[in-house]
Short mmCIF file of C-alpha atoms and ligand atoms in Angstrom, two decimals:
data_model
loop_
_atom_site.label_atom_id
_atom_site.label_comp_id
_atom_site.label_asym_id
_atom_site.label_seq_id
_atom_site.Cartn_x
_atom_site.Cartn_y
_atom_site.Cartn_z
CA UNK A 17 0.00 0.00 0.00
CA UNK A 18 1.14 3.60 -0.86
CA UNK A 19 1.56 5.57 2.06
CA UNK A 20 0.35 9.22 1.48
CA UNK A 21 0.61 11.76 3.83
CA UNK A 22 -2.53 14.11 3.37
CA UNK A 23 -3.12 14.80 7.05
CA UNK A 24 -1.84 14.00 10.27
CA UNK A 25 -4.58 10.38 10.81
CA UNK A 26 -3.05 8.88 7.43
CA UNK A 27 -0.23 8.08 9.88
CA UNK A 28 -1.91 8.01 12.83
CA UNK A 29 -0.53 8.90 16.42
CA UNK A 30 1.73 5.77 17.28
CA UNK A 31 3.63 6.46 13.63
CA UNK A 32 3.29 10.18 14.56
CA UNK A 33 5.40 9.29 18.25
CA UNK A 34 7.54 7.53 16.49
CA UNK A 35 8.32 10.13 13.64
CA UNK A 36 8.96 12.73 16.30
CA UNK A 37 11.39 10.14 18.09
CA UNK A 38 13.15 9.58 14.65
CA UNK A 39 13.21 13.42 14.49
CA UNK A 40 14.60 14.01 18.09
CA UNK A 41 17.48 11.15 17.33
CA UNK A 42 18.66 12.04 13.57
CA UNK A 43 18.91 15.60 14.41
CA UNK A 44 21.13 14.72 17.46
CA UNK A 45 23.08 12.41 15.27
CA UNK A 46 24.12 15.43 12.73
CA UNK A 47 24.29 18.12 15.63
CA UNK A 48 27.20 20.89 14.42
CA UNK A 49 27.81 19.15 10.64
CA UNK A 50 27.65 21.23 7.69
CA UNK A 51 23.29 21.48 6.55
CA UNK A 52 24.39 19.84 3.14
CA UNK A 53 26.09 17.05 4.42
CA UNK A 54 24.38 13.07 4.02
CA UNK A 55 23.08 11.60 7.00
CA UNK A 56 25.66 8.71 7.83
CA UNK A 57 23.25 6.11 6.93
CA UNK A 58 21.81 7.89 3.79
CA UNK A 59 18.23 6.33 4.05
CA UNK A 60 16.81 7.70 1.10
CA UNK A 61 19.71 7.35 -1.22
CA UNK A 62 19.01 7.36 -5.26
CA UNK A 63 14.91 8.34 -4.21
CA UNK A 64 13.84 11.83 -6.21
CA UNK A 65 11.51 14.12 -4.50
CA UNK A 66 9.12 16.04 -7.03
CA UNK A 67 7.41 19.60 -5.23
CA UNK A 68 5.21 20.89 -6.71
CA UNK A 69 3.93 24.74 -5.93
CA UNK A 70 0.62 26.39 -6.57
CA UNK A 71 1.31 28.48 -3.52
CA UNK A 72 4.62 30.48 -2.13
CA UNK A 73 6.51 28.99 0.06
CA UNK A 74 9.92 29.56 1.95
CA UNK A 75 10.23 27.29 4.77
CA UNK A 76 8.77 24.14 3.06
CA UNK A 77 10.20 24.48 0.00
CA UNK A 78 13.37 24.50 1.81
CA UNK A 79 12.79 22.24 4.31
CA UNK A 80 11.70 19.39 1.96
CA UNK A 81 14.26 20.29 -0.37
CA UNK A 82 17.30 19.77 3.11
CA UNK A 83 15.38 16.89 4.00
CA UNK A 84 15.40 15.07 1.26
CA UNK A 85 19.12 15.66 0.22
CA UNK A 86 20.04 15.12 3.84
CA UNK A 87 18.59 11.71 3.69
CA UNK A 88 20.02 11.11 0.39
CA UNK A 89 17.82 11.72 -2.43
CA UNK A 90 17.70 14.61 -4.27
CA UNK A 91 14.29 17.14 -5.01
CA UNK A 92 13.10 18.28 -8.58
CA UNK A 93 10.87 21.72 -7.47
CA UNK A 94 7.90 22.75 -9.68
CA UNK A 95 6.01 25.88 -10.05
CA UNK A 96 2.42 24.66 -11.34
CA UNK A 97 2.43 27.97 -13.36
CA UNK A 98 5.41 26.42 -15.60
CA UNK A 99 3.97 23.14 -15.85
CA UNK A 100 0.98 21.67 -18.13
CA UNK A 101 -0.93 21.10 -15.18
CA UNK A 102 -0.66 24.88 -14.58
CA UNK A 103 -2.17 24.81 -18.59
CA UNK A 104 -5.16 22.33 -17.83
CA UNK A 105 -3.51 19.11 -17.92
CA UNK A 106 -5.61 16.67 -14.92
CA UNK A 107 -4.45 16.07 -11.65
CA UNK A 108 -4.69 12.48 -12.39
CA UNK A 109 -2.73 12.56 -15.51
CA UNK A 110 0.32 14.56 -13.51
CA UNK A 111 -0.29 12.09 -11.18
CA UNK A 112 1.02 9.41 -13.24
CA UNK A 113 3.55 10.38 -15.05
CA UNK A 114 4.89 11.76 -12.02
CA UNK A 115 4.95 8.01 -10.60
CA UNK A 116 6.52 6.96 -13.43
CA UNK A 117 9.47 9.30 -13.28
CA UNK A 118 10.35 10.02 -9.72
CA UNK A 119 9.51 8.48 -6.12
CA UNK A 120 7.77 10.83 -4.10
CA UNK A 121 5.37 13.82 -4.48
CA UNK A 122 4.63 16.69 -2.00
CA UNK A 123 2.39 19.51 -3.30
CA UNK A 124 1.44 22.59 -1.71
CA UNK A 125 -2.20 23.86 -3.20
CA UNK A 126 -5.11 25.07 -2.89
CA UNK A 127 -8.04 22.75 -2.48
CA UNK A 128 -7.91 19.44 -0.47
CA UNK A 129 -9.81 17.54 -3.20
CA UNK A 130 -6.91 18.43 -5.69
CA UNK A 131 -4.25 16.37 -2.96
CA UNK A 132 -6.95 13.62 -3.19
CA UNK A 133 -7.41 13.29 -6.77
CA UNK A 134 -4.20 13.13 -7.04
CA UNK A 135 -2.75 10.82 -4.26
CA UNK A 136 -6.12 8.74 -5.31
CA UNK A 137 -3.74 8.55 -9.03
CA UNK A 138 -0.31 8.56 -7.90
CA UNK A 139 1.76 5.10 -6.94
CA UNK A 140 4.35 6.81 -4.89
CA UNK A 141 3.59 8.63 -1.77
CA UNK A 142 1.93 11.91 -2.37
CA UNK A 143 2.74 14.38 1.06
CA UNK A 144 0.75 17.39 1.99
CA UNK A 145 2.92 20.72 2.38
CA UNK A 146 -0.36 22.52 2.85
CA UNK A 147 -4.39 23.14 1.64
CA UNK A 148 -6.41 25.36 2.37
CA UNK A 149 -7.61 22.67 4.51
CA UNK A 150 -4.99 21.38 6.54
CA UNK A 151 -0.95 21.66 7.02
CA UNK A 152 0.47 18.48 8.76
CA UNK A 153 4.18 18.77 8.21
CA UNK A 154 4.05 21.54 10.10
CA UNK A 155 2.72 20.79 12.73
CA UNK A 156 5.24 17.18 13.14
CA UNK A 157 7.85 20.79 13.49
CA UNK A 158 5.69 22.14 16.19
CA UNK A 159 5.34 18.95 17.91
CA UNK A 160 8.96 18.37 17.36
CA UNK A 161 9.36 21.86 18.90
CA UNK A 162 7.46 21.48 22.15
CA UNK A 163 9.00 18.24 22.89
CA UNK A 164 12.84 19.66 22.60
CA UNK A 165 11.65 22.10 25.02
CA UNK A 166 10.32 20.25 27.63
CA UNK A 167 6.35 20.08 27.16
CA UNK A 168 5.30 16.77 27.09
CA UNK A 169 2.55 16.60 24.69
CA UNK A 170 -0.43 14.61 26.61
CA UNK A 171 -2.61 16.90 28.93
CA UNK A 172 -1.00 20.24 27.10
CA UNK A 173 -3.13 22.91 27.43
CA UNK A 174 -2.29 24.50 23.59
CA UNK A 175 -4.34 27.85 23.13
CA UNK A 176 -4.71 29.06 19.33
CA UNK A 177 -5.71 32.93 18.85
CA UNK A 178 -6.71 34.29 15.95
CA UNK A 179 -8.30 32.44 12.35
CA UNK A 180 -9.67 29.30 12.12
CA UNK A 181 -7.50 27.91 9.39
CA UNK A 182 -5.59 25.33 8.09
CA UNK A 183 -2.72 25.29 10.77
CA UNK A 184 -5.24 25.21 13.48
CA UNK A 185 -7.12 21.99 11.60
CA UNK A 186 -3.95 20.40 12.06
CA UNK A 187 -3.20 21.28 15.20
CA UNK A 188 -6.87 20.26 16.38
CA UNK A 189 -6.34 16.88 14.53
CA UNK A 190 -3.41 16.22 16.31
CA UNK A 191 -4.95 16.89 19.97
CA UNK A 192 -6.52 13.97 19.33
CA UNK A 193 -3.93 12.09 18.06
CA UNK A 194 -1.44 13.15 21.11
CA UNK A 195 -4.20 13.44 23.34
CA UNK A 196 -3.36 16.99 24.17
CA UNK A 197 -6.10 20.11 24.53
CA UNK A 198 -6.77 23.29 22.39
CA UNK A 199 -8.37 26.09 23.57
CA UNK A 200 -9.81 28.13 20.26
CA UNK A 201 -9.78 31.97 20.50
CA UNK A 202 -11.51 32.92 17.41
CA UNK A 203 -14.19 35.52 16.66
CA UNK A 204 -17.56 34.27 15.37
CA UNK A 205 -17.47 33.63 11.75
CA UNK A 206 -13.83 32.21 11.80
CA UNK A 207 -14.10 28.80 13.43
CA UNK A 208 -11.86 25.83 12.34
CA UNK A 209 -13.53 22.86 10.54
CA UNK A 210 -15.98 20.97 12.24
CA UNK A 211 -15.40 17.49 11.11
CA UNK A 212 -11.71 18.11 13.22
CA UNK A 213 -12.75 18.97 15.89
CA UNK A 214 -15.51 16.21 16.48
CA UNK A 215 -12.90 13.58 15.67
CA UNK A 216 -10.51 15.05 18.29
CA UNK A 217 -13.12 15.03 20.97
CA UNK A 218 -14.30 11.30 19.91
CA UNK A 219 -10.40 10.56 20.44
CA UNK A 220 -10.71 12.06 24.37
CA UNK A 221 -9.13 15.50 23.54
CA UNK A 222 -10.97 18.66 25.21
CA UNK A 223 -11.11 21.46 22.08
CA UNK A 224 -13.22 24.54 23.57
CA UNK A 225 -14.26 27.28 21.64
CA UNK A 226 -13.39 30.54 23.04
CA UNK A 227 -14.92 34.17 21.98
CA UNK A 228 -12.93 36.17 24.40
CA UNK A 229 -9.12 35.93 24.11
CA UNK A 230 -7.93 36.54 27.48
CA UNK A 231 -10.31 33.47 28.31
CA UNK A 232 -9.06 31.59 25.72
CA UNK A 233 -5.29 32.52 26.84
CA UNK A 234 -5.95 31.91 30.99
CA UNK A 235 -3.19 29.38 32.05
CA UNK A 236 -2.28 27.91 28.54
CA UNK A 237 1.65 25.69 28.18
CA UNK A 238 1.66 26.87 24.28
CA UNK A 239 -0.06 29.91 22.58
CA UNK A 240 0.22 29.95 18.73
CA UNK A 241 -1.08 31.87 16.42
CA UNK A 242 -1.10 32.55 12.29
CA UNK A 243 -1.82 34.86 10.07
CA UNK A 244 -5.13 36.42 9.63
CA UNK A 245 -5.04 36.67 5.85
CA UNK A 246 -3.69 32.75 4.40
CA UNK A 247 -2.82 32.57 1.24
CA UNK A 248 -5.57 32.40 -1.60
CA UNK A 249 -8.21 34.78 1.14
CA UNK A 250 -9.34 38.30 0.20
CA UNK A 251 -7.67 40.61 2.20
CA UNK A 252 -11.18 42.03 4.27
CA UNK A 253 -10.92 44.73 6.28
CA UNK A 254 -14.02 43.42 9.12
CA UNK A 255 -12.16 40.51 9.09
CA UNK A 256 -8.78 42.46 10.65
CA UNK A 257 -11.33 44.33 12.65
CA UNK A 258 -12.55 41.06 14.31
CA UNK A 259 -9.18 39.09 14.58
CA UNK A 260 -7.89 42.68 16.64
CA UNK A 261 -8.98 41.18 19.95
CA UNK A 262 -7.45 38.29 19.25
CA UNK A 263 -3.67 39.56 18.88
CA UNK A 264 -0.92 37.93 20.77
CA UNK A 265 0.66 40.76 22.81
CA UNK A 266 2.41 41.14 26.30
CA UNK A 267 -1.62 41.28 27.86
CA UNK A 268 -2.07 38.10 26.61
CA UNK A 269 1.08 35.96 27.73
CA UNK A 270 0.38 37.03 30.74
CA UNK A 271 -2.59 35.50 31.08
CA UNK A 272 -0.55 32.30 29.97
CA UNK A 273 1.40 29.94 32.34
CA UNK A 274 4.88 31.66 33.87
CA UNK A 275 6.96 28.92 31.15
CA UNK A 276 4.69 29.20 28.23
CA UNK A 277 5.80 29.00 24.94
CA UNK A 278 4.96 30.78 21.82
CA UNK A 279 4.92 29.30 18.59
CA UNK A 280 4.08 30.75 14.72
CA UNK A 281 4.44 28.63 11.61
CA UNK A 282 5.47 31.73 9.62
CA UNK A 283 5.85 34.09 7.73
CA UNK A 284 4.42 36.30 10.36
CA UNK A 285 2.28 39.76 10.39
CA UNK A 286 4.03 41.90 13.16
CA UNK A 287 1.47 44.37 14.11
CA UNK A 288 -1.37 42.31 13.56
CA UNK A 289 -1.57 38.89 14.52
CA UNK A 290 1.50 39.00 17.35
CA UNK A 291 3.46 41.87 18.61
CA UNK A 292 7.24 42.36 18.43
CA UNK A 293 7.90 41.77 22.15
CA UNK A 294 6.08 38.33 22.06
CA UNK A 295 7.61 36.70 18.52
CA UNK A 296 10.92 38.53 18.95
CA UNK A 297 10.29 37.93 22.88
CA UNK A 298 12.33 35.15 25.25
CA UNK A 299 8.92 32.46 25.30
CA UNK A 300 8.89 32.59 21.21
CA UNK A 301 10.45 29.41 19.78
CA UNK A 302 10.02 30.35 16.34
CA UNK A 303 13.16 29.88 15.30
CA UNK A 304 13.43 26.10 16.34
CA UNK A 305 10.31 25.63 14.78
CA UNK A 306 11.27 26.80 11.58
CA UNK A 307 14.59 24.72 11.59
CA UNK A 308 12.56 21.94 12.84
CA UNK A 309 10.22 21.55 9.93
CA UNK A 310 13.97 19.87 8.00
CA UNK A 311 13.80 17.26 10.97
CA UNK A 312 10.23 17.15 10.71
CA UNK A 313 10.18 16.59 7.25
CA UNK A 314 12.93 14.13 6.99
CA UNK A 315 10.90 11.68 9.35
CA UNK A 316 7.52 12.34 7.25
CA UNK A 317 9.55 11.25 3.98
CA UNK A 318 10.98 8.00 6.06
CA UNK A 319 7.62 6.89 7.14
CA UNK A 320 5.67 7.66 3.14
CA UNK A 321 8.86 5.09 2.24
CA UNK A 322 7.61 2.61 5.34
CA UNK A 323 10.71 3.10 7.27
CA UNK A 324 9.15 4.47 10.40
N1 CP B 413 5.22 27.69 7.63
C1 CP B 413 5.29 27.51 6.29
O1 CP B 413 4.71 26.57 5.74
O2 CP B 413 6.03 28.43 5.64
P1 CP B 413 6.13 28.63 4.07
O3 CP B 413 4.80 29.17 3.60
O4 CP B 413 7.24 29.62 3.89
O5 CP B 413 6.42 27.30 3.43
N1 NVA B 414 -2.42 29.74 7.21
C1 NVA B 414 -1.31 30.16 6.38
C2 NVA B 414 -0.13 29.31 6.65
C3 NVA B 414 1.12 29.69 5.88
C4 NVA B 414 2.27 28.77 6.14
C5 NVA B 414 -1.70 30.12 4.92
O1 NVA B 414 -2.38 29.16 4.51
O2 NVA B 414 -1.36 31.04 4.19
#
């Protein structure tokens, strides 16, 4: 069976522990060598990553792009703009040629269904580096991230402020997988998807729904937050009105534990979504993060090939 990675319950949370484990270890075992340099074991030696982009990217363009040569293989990076698929050619056609030619895929786009179709076509593992639906490579880095740092994941108390988007889908999927809670500070309007947080709950994780961001904030281990405007959204003034409340400033980490962490998958919105002092502040470990989504990434690829 093909292993795709389209969200975070394709693997499911055993795989998940051990992918951060694999993480934790490999990154120990190349501590101070140069970024380009093999992995001693070169696990994914002669294997050819193909990215595809219908979206910008920095971090997981490079990240995937590290990973894979650290591991090995090499990466063959596609804007959909310069390809035929970018010209009407089907998912499911790119789909296969692509599996005929190279050994992985991982596609950043816009709709989920366009990840399915083409996973549904593909023979080698298709990964997920982000829909408008979900982003679960990044959150293996923020998982990654907490865990280097001390939090152990079951019982966290994880508040999210701010839009109800793909990040937080993740993040809310893997509550349940980790068995961790997320407190959701979101204004009305903005919520995450439903069908995420009802399997998260069914798997014993406590997701509440918070419209007052000091509430939501009130003795949390982790606050994250995102942008209020993701990529492909209309840039709507009411909507910057209602997300104001929800800003992560000083007032806020206050409210948080004394050792709380702050974590932001990037790029960020100074100003808006979190305040200088708090990202460019001693709890922010966005910096880690970021690195982290290589390590991340690298055990995400060795699972799709079955050897996690
Ligand atoms: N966090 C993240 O996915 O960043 P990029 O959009 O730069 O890839
Ligand atoms: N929610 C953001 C994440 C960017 C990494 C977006 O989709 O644009």
């Amino acid at each position: 069976m093909t292993r795709h990675f389209l969200n975070l319950a394709d693997a499911g949370g055993n795989a998940l522990s051990a992918m951060l484990n694999d993480a934790i270890e490999r990154k120990e075992a190349r501590k101070d060598w140069p970024k380009g340099k093999v992995d001693a074991d070169a696990p994914l030696s002669e294997h050819v990553l193909a990215m595809i982009f219908e979206k910008s990217s920095t971090r997981t363009r490079v990240s995937f792009d590290m990973a894979i040569r650290q591991l090995g293989g090499t990466s063959l990076v596609m804007e959909s703009g310069s390809m035929q698929l970018g010209r009407g050619e089907t998912v499911a056609d790119t789909a296969k040629v692509l599996s005929r030619m190279c050994d992985a895929i991982m596609i950043r786009t816009d709709h989920h269904d366009k990840i399915e179709e083409l996973a549904a076509n593909a023979t080698i593992p298709v990964i997920n580096g982000l829909t408008d639906l979900s982003h679960p490579c990044q959150i293996v880095a923020d998982l990654l991230t907490l865990i280097e740092h001390g939090k152990a994941l079951p019982g966290l108390e994880v508040a999210w402020l701010g839009d109800g988007n793909n990040v937080l889908n993740s993040i809310v999927e893997a509550a349940g997988l980790m068995k961790f809670n997320v407190r959701v500070g979101c204004p009305e309007g903005y919520d995450c998807d439903q069908s995420f947080i009802t399997a998260a709950q069914e798997s014993g994780a406590n997701i509440t729904i918070h419209r007052d961001a000091m509430e939501a904030a009130s003795g949390a281990d982790v606050i994250v937050a995102d942008t209020w405007v993701s990529m492909g959204q209309a840039h709507a003034d009411e909507k910057i009105e209602a997300m104001m409340p929800f800003q992560v400033n000083d007032m806020i980490m206050e409210q948080a534990k004394n050792d709380a962490v702050f974590l932001h998958c990037l790029p960020a919105h100074r100003g808006e979504e979190v305040m200088p002092s708090v990202i460019d502040g001693p709890q922010s470990l966005v910096w880690d993060e970021a690195e982290n989504r290589i390590h991340a990434q690298k055990s995400v690829l060795r699972w799709a090939f079955g050897q996690i």
